[in-house]
Structures are given as C-alpha cells and as structure tokens.
Coordinates of C-alpha atoms in Angstrom, one line a residue:
M681 CA -0.3 -77.1 61.6
K682 CA -3.2 -76.3 63.9
K683 CA -0.8 -75.6 66.8
K684 CA 1.1 -73.1 64.5
I685 CA -2.1 -71.3 63.7
V686 CA -3.2 -71.1 67.3
L687 CA 0.3 -69.8 68.3
L688 CA 0.1 -67.3 65.5
A689 CA -3.3 -66.1 66.5
L690 CA -2.1 -65.7 70.2
I691 CA 0.9 -63.5 69.2
V692 CA -1.4 -61.3 67.1
L693 CA -3.8 -60.7 69.9
T694 CA -0.9 -60.0 72.2
M695 CA 0.5 -57.5 69.9
V696 CA -3.0 -55.8 69.5
G697 CA -3.4 -55.8 73.3
C698 CA 0.0 -54.1 73.7
T699 CA -0.8 -51.5 71.1
N700 CA -4.2 -50.7 72.7
N701 CA -2.6 -50.4 76.1
K702 CA 0.1 -48.0 74.6
K703 CA -2.6 -45.9 73.1
D704 CA -4.5 -45.7 76.3
N705 CA -1.4 -44.8 78.3
K706 CA -0.6 -42.2 75.6
Q707 CA -4.0 -40.6 75.9
T708 CA -3.7 -40.4 79.7
Q709 CA -0.3 -38.9 79.6
E710 CA -1.6 -36.2 77.1
I711 CA -4.1 -34.8 79.6
E712 CA -2.2 -31.8 80.8
I713 CA -2.3 -30.9 84.5
I714 CA -2.8 -27.2 85.1
T715 CA -0.9 -25.6 88.0
L716 CA -3.1 -23.0 89.8
Q717 CA -1.9 -19.8 91.2
P718 CA -2.2 -19.3 95.0
L719 CA -5.4 -17.7 96.2
Q720 CA -5.4 -14.0 96.6
E721 CA -5.8 -12.3 100.0
N722 CA -9.5 -11.5 99.5
E723 CA -10.3 -15.1 98.2
T724 CA -11.7 -17.9 100.3
L725 CA -11.3 -21.5 99.5
C726 CA -14.8 -23.1 99.2
Y727 CA -14.1 -26.5 97.7
E728 CA -11.2 -28.5 96.1
D729 CA -10.7 -31.9 94.6
D730 CA -8.4 -33.5 91.9
L731 CA -10.3 -31.8 89.1
R732 CA -11.0 -28.3 90.2
R733 CA -10.8 -25.6 92.9
I734 CA -13.7 -23.4 93.8
S735 CA -13.1 -20.1 95.6
G736 CA -15.1 -17.0 96.5
S737 CA -14.4 -13.4 97.0
W738 CA -15.9 -10.0 97.6
A739 CA -14.7 -7.3 95.2
E740 CA -14.4 -3.7 96.1
N741 CA -17.5 -1.6 94.8
Y742 CA -19.3 -4.8 93.7
D743 CA -22.3 -6.0 95.5
G744 CA -21.9 -9.8 95.0
F745 CA -19.9 -12.8 96.1
I746 CA -17.8 -13.9 93.0
I747 CA -17.3 -17.6 92.7
R748 CA -14.4 -18.9 90.6
V749 CA -14.3 -22.5 89.4
E750 CA -10.7 -23.2 88.3
A751 CA -9.9 -26.4 86.4
K752 CA -6.8 -28.5 87.4
R753 CA -6.7 -30.3 84.0
E754 CA -7.2 -29.3 80.5
D755 CA -10.2 -31.5 80.0
V756 CA -12.0 -29.8 82.7
K757 CA -13.7 -26.4 82.2
S758 CA -13.3 -23.2 84.3
F759 CA -16.0 -20.6 84.7
T760 CA -17.1 -17.7 87.0
V761 CA -20.3 -16.9 88.7
Q762 CA -20.6 -13.2 89.4
D763 CA -23.8 -12.8 91.4
A764 CA -23.9 -15.2 94.3
T765 CA -24.2 -14.5 97.9
A766 CA -22.6 -17.7 99.4
F767 CA -21.2 -21.1 98.5
E768 CA -23.4 -23.9 99.8
C769 CA -22.0 -27.3 98.6
V770 CA -20.8 -29.5 95.7
V771 CA -23.1 -32.6 95.0
A772 CA -21.6 -34.9 92.4
D773 CA -20.9 -32.7 89.4
A774 CA -23.2 -29.8 90.6
L775 CA -22.4 -26.6 92.4
V776 CA -25.0 -25.1 94.8
L777 CA -24.9 -21.5 95.5
S778 CA -27.4 -19.3 97.4
N779 CA -28.6 -15.7 96.9
G780 CA -30.1 -13.3 99.4
T781 CA -29.2 -10.7 102.1
S782 CA -30.8 -12.4 105.1
N783 CA -30.9 -15.7 106.7
V784 CA -33.6 -16.6 104.2
R785 CA -32.3 -17.1 100.7
T786 CA -32.9 -18.8 97.3
L787 CA -30.8 -21.4 95.6
N788 CA -29.0 -21.9 92.2
V789 CA -27.5 -25.1 90.9
Y790 CA -24.8 -25.1 88.2
D791 CA -23.4 -28.0 86.1
L792 CA -19.7 -28.2 86.7
N793 CA -19.1 -30.0 83.5
S794 CA -21.1 -27.7 81.1
C795 CA -20.6 -24.5 83.3
S796 CA -24.3 -23.6 82.8
E797 CA -27.1 -23.2 85.3
L798 CA -28.9 -26.4 85.9
L799 CA -31.6 -25.4 88.2
S800 CA -33.0 -22.3 89.8
I801 CA -34.9 -22.9 93.0
K802 CA -37.3 -20.2 93.9
D803 CA -38.3 -21.6 97.3
N804 CA -36.7 -19.6 100.1
F805 CA -34.6 -21.6 102.3
S806 CA -32.8 -21.1 105.8
G807 CA -30.0 -23.0 107.3
E808 CA -27.7 -25.5 105.6
V809 CA -27.9 -27.4 102.4
M810 CA -27.0 -31.1 102.9
P811 CA -26.0 -33.4 100.1
D812 CA -27.4 -36.9 100.4
D813 CA -25.2 -40.0 100.9
N814 CA -25.4 -41.2 97.3
Q815 CA -24.7 -37.8 95.8
T816 CA -27.8 -37.6 93.6
G817 CA -29.3 -34.6 95.4
F818 CA -29.6 -32.5 98.5
T819 CA -32.0 -31.4 101.2
F820 CA -32.8 -28.0 102.6
Y821 CA -35.4 -26.4 104.9
K822 CA -38.0 -24.3 102.9
Y823 CA -39.4 -21.1 104.3
S824 CA -42.6 -19.3 103.2
E825 CA -45.0 -16.8 104.9
D826 CA -47.7 -19.6 105.1
M827 CA -45.4 -21.8 107.2
P828 CA -46.6 -22.4 110.8
I829 CA -45.2 -19.3 112.7
V830 CA -45.1 -18.3 116.4
Q831 CA -44.1 -14.9 117.8
W832 CA -42.7 -13.8 121.1
N833 CA -44.9 -11.3 123.2
A834 CA -42.7 -9.7 125.8
Q835 CA -45.7 -8.3 127.6
T836 CA -47.3 -11.8 128.3
G837 CA -44.0 -13.6 128.3
E838 CA -45.3 -16.1 125.9
W839 CA -45.0 -17.5 122.3
H840 CA -48.2 -16.9 120.4
E841 CA -49.4 -18.3 117.1
T842 CA -49.5 -15.9 114.2
N843 CA -51.3 -18.4 112.0
K844 CA -52.5 -22.1 112.4
V845 CA -49.9 -24.2 114.0
P846 CA -50.7 -28.0 113.9
S847 CA -50.5 -29.4 117.5
E848 CA -47.9 -32.1 116.5
L849 CA -45.4 -29.3 115.7
F850 CA -45.3 -28.3 119.3
N851 CA -42.8 -31.2 119.8
S852 CA -39.4 -31.7 121.3
D853 CA -37.7 -29.6 118.5
F854 CA -39.9 -26.6 119.3
Y855 CA -39.2 -26.8 123.1
N856 CA -35.5 -27.3 122.4
T857 CA -35.4 -24.3 120.1
I858 CA -37.0 -21.9 122.6
E859 CA -34.8 -23.2 125.4
E860 CA -31.8 -22.5 123.3
I861 CA -33.1 -18.9 122.7
G862 CA -33.7 -18.4 126.5
D863 CA -33.5 -14.8 127.6
R864 CA -32.4 -13.7 124.1
A865 CA -36.0 -13.6 122.9
F866 CA -37.2 -10.1 122.1
N867 CA -40.7 -8.7 121.6
G868 CA -42.0 -9.6 117.9
M869 CA -39.2 -12.3 117.5
R870 CA -40.6 -15.0 115.1
L871 CA -39.9 -18.7 114.8
A872 CA -41.1 -20.7 111.8
A873 CA -41.5 -24.4 111.2
L874 CA -39.5 -24.8 108.1
Q875 CA -40.4 -27.8 105.7
K876 CA -37.6 -30.2 104.7
T877 CA -37.3 -30.3 100.9
Y878 CA -35.4 -32.7 98.7
V879 CA -33.9 -31.8 95.3
N880 CA -33.0 -34.6 92.9
I881 CA -30.3 -33.2 90.6
E882 CA -30.6 -36.0 88.1
N883 CA -34.3 -35.4 87.2
K884 CA -34.5 -31.9 88.6
K885 CA -37.5 -32.8 90.8
I886 CA -38.3 -31.1 94.0
S887 CA -40.1 -33.0 96.8
Y888 CA -41.6 -31.5 99.9
L889 CA -41.3 -33.9 102.9
N890 CA -43.4 -34.2 105.9
E891 CA -40.7 -33.1 108.2
Y892 CA -40.2 -29.8 109.9
K893 CA -37.6 -27.8 111.8
W894 CA -38.3 -24.8 114.0
K895 CA -35.9 -21.8 113.3
Y896 CA -35.6 -18.1 114.0
I897 CA -36.4 -15.9 111.0
E898 CA -35.6 -12.3 110.5

C-alpha cells in the first residue's frame, strides 16, 4: 500500500513539473520579437545588443544630437532623447550621454528600463567615459577652472603655471603630454590636470579620486 502511495505521489509531482515547464515555455514563446527597420542615411549606430538598438542622428534645422533607443522585444521599452551632443556608453542598464559644444562637456545618465533620467552630472568632463569591469558605474576626468593649469608662452618658449600646480603633478604624464604636442603648441595654449572621477550608478554616488591626467583644454 505504501509503495502505491509513493508511486502515485511521484506521478502527481511529475505531472505538475511538466505543467509548470509548459507554462514557462509558453510565456517565453509569447514574448514577441520586434524586427527593426534599417537605419536611415543620417543615423549612426551607437550600440546594439539582444534587447535594443541605440542610434544617433543630426536633424536638419535642429541643434541637437537625437538619440533613439529602439526595443527588439515587446517587453523592452523604446524612447528618444532629443537634446544630446554625443553618445558615450552603456553601463549595465544605463545609457550615458554628454552635452556641450567643446571638448569640455557635462553628462546625463538614463535608465534604459524606465526610460527616465537617472542622474545629471554637473561636473564638466573631457575625454572618454570608461565603464568599470563589473558594470556598476563608470569613470571620467573632471574639469573645472580651479584645476591645476599651465599655459604656453611663445615668447619665453615655456609652460607657465596659471595657478598653483602641486609639484607631484609635473610627472611623466605631464612630460609625455607636452612631448606629444611638440611644435603644435601655440601662444596661450592651456593644459589642465583633470581629476579622475567615479560614478556609481547603483547608489548615484560620485567619488573624486586622487588621480589626475593632463589634457589640452579649449
């Protein structure tokens, strides 16, 4: 009698398991895949994965880089950002865009799932935005007028400090930078020691690191 009860229980569990598997498979099959149209001539592919495609374009008579996020599945949202200047990167489920007309710009971070702005970073930056290895945030180099700055004086043929520059910043990076510039230096040309900055997307915390990089600023 006990053997019959155990056997019956196993049959019931097997049937339940099969039913659940069928439900899971059905739910997976019900997610509709969206076929995207080819990009237009004025559009540039910025990023693409299995869930979405991100492209950018300049429109005639419109002063802004238009970013389009297009969903590849019905359970993923699409949205458009009208007033960007450049695509920077995607970190986990966050889209990082920059705004500005020179090589010094500001950053805006958007949540790809909710399609809303996640973070607006008012610190100016220059150079590249670099995602970290674990996809929880990114780094950039911060610029401000109180950063250590040197300026080329064509009359003396030397770089002069325009504010206080700590002696440790006259390092190999500084000398490599001026060597790369070479005879392209012009009177009044400025180099700034930009501060490395880390942005944690999960807790929206910005950390200023004790690491600097010399770069030409306009």
